[in-house]
mmCIF file with all atom_site columns, C-alpha atoms (C1' of nucleotides) in Angstrom:
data_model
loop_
_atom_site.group_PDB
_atom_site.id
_atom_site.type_symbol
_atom_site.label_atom_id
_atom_site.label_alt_id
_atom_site.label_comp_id
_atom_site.label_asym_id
_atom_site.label_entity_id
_atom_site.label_seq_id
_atom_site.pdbx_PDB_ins_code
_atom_site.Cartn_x
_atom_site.Cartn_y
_atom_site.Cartn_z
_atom_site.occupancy
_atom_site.B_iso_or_equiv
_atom_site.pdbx_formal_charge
_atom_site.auth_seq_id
_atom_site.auth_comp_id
_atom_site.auth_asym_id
_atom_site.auth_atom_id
_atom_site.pdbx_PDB_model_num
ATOM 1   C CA    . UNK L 1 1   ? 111.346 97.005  96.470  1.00 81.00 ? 1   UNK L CA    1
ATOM 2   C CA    . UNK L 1 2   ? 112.629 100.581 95.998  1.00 71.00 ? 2   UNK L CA    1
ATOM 3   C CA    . UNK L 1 3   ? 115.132 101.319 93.324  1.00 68.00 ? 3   UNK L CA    1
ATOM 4   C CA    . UNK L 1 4   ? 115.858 97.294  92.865  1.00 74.00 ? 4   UNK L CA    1
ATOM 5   C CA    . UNK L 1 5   ? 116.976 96.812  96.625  1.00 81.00 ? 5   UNK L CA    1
ATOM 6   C CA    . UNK L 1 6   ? 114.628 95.637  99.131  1.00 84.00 ? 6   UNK L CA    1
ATOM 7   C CA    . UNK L 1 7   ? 112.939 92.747  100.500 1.00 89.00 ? 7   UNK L CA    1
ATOM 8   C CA    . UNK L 1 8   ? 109.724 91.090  102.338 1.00 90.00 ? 8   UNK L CA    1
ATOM 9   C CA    . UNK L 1 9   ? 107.972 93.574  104.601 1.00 91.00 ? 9   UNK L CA    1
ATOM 10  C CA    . UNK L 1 10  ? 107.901 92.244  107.904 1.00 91.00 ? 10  UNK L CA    1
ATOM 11  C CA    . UNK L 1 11  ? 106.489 94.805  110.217 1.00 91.00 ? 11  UNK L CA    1
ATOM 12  C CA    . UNK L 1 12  ? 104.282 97.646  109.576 1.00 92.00 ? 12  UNK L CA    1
ATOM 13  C CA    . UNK L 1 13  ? 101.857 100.172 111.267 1.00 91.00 ? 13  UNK L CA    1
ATOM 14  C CA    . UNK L 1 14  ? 98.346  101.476 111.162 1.00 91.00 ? 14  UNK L CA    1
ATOM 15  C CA    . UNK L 1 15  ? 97.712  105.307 111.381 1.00 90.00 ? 15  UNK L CA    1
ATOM 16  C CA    . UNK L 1 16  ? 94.413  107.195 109.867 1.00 87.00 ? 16  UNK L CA    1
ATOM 17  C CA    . UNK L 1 17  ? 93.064  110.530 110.458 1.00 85.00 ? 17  UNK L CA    1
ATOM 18  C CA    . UNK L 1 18  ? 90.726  109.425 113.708 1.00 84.00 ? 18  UNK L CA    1
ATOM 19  C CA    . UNK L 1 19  ? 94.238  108.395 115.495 1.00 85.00 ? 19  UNK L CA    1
ATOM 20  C CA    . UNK L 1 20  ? 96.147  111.164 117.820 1.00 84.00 ? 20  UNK L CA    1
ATOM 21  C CA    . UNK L 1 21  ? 99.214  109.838 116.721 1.00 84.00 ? 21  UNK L CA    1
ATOM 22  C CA    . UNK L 1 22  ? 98.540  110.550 113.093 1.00 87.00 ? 22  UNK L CA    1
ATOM 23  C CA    . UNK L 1 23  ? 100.260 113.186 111.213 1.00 88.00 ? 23  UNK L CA    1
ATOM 24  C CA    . UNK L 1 24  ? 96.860  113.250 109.289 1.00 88.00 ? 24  UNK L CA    1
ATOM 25  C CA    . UNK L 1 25  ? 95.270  113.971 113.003 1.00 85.00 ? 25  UNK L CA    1
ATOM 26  C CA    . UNK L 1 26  ? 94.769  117.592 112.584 1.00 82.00 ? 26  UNK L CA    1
ATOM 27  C CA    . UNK L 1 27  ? 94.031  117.953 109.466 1.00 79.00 ? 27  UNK L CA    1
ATOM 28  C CA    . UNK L 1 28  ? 95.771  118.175 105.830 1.00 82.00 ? 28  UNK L CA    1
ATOM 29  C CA    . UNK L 1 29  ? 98.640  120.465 106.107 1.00 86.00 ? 29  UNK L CA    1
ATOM 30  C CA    . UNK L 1 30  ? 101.942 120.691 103.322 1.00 82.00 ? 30  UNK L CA    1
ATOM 31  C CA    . UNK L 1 31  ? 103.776 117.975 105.420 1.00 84.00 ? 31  UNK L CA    1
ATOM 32  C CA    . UNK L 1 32  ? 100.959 115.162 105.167 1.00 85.00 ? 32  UNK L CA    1
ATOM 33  C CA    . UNK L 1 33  ? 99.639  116.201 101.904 1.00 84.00 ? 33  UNK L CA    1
ATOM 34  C CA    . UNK L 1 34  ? 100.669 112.470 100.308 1.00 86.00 ? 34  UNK L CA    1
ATOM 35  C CA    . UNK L 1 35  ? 98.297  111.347 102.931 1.00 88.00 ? 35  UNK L CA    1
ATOM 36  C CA    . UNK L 1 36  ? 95.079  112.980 101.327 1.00 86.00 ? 36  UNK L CA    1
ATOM 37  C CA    . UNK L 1 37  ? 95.913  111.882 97.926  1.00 82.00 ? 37  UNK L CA    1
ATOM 38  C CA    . UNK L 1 38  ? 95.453  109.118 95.680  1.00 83.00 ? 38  UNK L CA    1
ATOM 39  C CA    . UNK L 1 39  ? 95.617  105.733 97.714  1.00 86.00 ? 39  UNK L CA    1
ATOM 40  C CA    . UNK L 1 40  ? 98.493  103.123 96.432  1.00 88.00 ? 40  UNK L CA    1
ATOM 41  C CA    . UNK L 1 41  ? 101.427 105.936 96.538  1.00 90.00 ? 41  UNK L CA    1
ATOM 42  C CA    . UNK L 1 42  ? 104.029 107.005 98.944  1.00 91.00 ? 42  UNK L CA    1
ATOM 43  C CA    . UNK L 1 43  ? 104.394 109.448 101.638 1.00 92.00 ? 43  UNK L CA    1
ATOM 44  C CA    . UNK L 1 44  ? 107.778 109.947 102.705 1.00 92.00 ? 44  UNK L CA    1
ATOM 45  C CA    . UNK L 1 45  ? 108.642 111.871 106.288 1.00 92.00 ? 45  UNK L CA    1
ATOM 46  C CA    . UNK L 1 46  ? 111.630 113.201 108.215 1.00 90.00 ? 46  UNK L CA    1
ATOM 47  C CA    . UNK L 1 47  ? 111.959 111.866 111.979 1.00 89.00 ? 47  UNK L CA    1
ATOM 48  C CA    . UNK L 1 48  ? 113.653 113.982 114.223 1.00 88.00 ? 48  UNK L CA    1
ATOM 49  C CA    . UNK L 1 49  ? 115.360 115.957 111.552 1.00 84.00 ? 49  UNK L CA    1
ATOM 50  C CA    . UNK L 1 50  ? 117.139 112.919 110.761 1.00 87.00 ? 50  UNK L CA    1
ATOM 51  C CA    . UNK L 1 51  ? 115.397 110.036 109.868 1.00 91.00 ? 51  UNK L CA    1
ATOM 52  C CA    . UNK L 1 52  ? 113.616 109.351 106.489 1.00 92.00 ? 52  UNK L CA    1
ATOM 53  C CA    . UNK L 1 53  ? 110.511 106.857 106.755 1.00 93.00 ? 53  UNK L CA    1
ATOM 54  C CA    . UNK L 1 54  ? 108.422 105.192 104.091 1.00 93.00 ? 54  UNK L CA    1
ATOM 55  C CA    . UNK L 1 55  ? 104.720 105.127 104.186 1.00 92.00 ? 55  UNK L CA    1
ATOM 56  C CA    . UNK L 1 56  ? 101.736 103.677 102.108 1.00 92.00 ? 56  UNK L CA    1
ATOM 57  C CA    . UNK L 1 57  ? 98.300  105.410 101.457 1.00 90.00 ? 57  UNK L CA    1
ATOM 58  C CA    . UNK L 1 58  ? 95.234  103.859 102.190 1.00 86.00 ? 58  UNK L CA    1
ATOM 59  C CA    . UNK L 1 59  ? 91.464  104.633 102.122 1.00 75.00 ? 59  UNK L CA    1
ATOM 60  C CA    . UNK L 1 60  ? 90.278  106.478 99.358  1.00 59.00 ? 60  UNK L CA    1
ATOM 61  C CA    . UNK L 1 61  ? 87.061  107.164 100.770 1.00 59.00 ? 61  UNK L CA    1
ATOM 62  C CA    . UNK L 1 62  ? 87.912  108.720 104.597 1.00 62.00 ? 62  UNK L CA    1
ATOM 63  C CA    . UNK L 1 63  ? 91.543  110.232 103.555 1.00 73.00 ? 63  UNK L CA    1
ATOM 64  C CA    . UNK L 1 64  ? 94.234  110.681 105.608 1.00 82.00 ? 64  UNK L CA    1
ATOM 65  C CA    . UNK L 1 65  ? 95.231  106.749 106.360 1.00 88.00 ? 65  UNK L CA    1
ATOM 66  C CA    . UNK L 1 66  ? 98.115  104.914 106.011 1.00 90.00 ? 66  UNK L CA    1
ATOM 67  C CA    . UNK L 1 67  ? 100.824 102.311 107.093 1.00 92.00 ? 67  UNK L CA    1
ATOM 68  C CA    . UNK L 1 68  ? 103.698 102.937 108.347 1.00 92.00 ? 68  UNK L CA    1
ATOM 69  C CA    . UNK L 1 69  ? 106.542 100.492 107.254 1.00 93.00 ? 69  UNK L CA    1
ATOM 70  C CA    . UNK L 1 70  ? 108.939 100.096 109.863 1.00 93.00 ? 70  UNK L CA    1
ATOM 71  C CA    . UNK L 1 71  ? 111.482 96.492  108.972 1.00 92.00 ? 71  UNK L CA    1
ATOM 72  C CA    . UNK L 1 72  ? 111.947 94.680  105.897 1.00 91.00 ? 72  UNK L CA    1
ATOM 73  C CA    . UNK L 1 73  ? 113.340 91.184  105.489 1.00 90.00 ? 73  UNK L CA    1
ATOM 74  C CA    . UNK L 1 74  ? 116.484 92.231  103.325 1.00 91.00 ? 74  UNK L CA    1
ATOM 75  C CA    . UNK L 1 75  ? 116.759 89.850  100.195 1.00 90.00 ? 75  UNK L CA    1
ATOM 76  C CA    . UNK L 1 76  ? 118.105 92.198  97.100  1.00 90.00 ? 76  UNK L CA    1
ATOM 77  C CA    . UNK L 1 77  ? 121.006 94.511  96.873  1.00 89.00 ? 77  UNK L CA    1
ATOM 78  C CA    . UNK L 1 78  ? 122.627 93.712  100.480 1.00 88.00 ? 78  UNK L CA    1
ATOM 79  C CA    . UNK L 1 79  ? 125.677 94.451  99.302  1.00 88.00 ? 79  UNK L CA    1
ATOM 80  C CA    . UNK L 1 80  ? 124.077 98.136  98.706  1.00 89.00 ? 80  UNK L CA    1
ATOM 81  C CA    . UNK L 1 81  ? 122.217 98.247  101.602 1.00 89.00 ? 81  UNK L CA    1
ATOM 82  C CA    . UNK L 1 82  ? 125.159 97.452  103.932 1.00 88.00 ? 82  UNK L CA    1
ATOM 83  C CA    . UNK L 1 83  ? 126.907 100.184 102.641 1.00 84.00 ? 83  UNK L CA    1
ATOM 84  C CA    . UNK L 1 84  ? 124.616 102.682 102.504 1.00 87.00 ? 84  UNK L CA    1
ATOM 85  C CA    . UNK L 1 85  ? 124.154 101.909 106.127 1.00 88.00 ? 85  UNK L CA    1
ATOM 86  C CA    . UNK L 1 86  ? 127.449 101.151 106.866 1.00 83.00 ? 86  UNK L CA    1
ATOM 87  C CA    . UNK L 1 87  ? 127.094 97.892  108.724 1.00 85.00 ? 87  UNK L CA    1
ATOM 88  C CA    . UNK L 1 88  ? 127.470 94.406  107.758 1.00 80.00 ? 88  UNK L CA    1
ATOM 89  C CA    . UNK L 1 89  ? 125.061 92.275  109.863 1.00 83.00 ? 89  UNK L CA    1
ATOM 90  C CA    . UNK L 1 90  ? 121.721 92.073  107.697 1.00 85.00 ? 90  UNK L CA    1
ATOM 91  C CA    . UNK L 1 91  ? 119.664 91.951  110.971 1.00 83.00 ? 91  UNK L CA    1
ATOM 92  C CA    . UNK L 1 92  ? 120.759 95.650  111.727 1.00 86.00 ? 92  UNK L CA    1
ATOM 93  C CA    . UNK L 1 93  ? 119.768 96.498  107.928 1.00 88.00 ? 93  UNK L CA    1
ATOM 94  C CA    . UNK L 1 94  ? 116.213 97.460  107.763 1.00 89.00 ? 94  UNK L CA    1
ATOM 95  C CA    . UNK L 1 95  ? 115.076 96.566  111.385 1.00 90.00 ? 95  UNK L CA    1
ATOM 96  C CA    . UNK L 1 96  ? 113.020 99.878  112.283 1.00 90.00 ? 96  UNK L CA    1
ATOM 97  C CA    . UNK L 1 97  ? 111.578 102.840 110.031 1.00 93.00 ? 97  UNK L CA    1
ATOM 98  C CA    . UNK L 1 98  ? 114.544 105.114 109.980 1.00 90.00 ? 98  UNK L CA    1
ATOM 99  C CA    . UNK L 1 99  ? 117.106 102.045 109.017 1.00 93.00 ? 99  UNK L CA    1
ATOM 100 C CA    . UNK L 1 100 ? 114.685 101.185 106.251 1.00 91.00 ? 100 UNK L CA    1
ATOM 101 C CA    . UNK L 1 101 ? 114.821 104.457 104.771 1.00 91.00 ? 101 UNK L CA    1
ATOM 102 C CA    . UNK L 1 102 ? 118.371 104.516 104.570 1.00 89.00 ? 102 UNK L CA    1
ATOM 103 C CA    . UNK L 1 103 ? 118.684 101.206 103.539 1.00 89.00 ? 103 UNK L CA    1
ATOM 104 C CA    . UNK L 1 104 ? 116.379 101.476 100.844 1.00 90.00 ? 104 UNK L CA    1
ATOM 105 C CA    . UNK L 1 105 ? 117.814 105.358 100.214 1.00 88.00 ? 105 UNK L CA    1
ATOM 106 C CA    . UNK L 1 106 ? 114.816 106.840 100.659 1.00 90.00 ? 106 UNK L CA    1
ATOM 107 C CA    . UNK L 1 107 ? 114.359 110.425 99.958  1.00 88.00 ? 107 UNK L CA    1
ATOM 108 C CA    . UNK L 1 108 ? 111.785 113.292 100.360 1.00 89.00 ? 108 UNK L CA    1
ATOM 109 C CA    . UNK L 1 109 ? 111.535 113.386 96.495  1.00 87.00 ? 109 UNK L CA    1
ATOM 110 C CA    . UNK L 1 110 ? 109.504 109.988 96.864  1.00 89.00 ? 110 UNK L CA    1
ATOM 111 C CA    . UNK L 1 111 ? 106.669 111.847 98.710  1.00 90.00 ? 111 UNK L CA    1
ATOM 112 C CA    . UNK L 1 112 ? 102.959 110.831 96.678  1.00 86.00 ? 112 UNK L CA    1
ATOM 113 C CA    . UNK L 1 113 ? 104.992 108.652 93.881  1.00 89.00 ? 113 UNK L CA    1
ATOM 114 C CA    . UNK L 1 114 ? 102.571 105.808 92.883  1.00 90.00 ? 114 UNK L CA    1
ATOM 115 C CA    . UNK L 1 115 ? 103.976 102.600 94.413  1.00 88.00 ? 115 UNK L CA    1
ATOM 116 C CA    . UNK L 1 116 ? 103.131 100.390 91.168  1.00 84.00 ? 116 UNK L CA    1
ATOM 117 C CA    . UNK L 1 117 ? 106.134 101.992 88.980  1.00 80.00 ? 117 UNK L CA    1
ATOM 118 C CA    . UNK L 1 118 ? 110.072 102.618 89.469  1.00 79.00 ? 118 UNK L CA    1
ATOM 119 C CA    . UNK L 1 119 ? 111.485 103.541 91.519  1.00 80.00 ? 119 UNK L CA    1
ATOM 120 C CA    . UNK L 1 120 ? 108.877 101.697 93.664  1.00 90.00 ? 120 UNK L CA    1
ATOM 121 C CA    . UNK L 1 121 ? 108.033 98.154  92.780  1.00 84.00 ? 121 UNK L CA    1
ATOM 122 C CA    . UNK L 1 122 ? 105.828 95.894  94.666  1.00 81.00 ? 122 UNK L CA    1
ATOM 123 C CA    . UNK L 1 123 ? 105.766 92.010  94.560  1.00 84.00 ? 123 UNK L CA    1
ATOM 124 C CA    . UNK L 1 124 ? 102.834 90.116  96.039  1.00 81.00 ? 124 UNK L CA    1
ATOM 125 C CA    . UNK L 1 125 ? 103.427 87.686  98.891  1.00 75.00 ? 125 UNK L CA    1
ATOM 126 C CA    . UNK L 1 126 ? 104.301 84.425  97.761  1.00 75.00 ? 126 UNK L CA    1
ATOM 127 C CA    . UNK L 1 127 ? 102.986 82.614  100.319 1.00 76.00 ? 127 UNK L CA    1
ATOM 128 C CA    . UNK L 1 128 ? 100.373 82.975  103.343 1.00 76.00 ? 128 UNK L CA    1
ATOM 129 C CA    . UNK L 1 129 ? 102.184 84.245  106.702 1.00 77.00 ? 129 UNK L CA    1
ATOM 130 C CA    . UNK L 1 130 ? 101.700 84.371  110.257 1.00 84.00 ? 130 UNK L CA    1
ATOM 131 C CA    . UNK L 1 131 ? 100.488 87.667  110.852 1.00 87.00 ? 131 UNK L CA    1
ATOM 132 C CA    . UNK L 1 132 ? 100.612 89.262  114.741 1.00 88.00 ? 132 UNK L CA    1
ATOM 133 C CA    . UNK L 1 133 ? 99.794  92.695  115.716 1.00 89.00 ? 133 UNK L CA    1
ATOM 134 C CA    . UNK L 1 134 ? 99.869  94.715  119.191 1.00 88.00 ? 134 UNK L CA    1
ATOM 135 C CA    . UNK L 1 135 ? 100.985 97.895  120.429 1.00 88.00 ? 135 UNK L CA    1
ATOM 136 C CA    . UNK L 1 136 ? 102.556 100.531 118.295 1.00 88.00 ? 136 UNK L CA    1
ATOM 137 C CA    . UNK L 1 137 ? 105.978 101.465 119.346 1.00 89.00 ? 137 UNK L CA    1
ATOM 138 C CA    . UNK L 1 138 ? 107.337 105.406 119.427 1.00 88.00 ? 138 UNK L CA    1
ATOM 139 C CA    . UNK L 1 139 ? 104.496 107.474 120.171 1.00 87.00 ? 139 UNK L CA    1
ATOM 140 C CA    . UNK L 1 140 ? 102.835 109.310 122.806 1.00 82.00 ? 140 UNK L CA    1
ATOM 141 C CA    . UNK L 1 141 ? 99.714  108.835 122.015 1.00 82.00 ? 141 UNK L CA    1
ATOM 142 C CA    . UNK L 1 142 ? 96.764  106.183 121.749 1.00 81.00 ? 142 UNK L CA    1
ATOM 143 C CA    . UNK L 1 143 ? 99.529  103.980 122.191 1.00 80.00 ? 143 UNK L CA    1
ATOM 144 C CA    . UNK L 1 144 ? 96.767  101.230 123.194 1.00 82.00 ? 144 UNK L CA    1
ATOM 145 C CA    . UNK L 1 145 ? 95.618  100.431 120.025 1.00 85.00 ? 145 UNK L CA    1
ATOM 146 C CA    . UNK L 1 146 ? 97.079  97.293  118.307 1.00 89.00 ? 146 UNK L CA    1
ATOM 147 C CA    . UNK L 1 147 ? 97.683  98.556  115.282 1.00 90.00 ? 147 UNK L CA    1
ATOM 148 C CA    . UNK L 1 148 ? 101.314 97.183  114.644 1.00 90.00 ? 148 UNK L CA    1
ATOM 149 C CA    . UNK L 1 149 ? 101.565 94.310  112.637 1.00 91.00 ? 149 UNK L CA    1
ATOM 150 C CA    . UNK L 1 150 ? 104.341 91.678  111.723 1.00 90.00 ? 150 UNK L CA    1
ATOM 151 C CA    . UNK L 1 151 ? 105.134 88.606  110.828 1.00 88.00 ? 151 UNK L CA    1
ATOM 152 C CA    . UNK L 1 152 ? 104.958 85.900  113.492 1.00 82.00 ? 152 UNK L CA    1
ATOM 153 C CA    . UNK L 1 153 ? 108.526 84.806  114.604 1.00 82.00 ? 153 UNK L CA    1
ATOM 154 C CA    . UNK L 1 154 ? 110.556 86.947  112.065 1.00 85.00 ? 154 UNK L CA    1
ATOM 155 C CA    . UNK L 1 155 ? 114.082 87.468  113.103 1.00 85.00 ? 155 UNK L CA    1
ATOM 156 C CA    . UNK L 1 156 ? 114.156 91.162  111.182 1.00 90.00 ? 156 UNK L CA    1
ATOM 157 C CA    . UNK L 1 157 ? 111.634 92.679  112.923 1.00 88.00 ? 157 UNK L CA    1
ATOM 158 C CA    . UNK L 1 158 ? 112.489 96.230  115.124 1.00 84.00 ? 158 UNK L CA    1
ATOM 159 C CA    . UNK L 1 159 ? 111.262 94.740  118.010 1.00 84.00 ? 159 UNK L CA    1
ATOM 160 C CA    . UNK L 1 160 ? 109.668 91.488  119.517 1.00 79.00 ? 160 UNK L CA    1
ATOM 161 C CA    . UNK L 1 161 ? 106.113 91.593  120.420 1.00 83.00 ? 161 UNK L CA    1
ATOM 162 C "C1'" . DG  M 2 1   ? 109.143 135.824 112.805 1.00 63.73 ? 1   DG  M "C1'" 1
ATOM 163 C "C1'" . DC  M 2 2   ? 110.155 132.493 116.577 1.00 63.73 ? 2   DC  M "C1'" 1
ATOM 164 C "C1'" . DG  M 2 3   ? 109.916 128.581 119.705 1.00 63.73 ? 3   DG  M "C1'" 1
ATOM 165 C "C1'" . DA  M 2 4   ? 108.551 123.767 120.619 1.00 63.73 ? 4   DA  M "C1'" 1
ATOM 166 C "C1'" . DC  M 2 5   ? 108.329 119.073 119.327 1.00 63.73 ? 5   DC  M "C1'" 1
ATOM 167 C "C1'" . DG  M 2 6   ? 108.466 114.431 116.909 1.00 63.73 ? 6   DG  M "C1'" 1
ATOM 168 C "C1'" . DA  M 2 7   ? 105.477 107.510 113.663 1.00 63.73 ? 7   DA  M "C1'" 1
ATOM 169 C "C1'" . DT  M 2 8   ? 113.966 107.346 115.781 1.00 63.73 ? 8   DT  M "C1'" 1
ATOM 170 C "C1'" . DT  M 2 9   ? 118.498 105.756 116.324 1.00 63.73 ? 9   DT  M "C1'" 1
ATOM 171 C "C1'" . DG  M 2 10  ? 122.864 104.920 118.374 1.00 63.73 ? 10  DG  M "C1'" 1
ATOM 172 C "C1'" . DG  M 2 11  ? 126.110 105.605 121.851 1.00 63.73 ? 11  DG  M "C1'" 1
ATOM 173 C "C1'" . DC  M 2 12  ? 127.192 106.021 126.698 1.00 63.73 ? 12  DC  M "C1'" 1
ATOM 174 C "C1'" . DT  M 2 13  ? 126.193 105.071 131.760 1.00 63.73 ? 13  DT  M "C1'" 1
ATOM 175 C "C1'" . DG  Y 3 1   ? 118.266 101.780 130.587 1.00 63.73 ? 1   DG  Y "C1'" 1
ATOM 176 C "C1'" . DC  Y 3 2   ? 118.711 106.715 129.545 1.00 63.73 ? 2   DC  Y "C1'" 1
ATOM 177 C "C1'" . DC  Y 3 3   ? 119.753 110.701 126.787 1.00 63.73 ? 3   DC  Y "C1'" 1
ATOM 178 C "C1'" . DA  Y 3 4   ? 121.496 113.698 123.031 1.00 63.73 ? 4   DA  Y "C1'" 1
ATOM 179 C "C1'" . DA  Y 3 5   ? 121.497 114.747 118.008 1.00 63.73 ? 5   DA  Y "C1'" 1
ATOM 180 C "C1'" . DT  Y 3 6   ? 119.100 117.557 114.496 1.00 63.73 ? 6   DT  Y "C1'" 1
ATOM 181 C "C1'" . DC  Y 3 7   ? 115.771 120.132 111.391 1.00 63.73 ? 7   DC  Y "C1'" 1
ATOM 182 C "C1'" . DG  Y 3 8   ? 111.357 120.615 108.946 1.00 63.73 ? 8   DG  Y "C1'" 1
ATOM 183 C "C1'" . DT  Y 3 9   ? 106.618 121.765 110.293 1.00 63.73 ? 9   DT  Y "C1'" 1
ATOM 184 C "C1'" . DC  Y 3 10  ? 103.236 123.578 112.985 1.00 63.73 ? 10  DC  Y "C1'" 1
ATOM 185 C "C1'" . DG  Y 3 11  ? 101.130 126.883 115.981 1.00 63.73 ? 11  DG  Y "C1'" 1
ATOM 186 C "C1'" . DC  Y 3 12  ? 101.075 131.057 118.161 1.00 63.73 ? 12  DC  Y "C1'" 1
ATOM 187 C "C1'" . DC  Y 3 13  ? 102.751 135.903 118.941 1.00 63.73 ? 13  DC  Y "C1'" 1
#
DNA sequence: GCGACGATTGGCT
DNA sequence: GCCAATCGTCGCC
């Protein structure tokens, strides 16, 4: 939940600092600095110059890890959501990275906040899920490894599997 | 200081 | 299915 809008996280990625695709790949730099701080906060990105996508760190040990979320179920604040994104089918709402982040009106100023206060509020699964993973989707490289995850059968999810 | 490129999306062919 | 939009960062001159 970001800001009192959001939903159930249904599809998310894998990245750490061993990966090729990983910002974190070559090192800390000012762009992936989030990544190499304290685990349990954000790190927020621009895609393409256009796109705004929400992260999680991981790993305090090896820094430099983190998940990529890429689709939310949407459950609170659709009315927001649709108009922020200016549709009004909930499937097209948060299905991939860049839709989340406008959906959820995420912005660069959210880069290394701690996930366990406002704006950001987390809410443990309710029940357990059918989780599936396989390959990632929008890179160029180690695109092999299965590190996407979602939940089995979910309608919101950017892609099938 | 400058050029190349990307964890994407949406619209057109 | 393919391709353009768009700009902050990174890497090299």
């Amino acid at each position: 939940m970001v800001n009192g809008v959001g939903g159930i996280i249904v599809e998310a990625e894998a990245y750490d600092q061993l990966d090729p695709a990983s910002h974190t790949f070559v090192g800390p730099t000012k762009r992936n600095a989030a990544m190499f701080g304290a685990p349990g906060c954000a790190y927020v990105y621009r895609s393409y110059g256009i796109h705004w996508c929400l992260n999680f760190v991981c790993e305090a040990e090896r820094h430099g890890a983190g998940v990529l979320i890429r689709a939310i179920e949407p459950i609170v604040g659709l009315q927001t959501m649709m108009e922020r994104r200016g549709v009004d089918k909930i499937g097209l709402l948060c299905s991939g990275p860049g839709k989340l982040g406008q959906a959820l009106a995420i912005v660069h100023d959210y880069n290394g906040m701690p996930l366990n206060k406002p704006p950001f509020e987390l809410i443990p699964a309710k029940k357990y899920v059918d989780v599936i993973c396989g390959p990632r989707i929008g890179i160029s490289k180690a695109v092999d490894l299965p590190w996407r995850f979602g939940l089995s059968g979910s309608a919101f999810l950017s892609r099938s599997f």
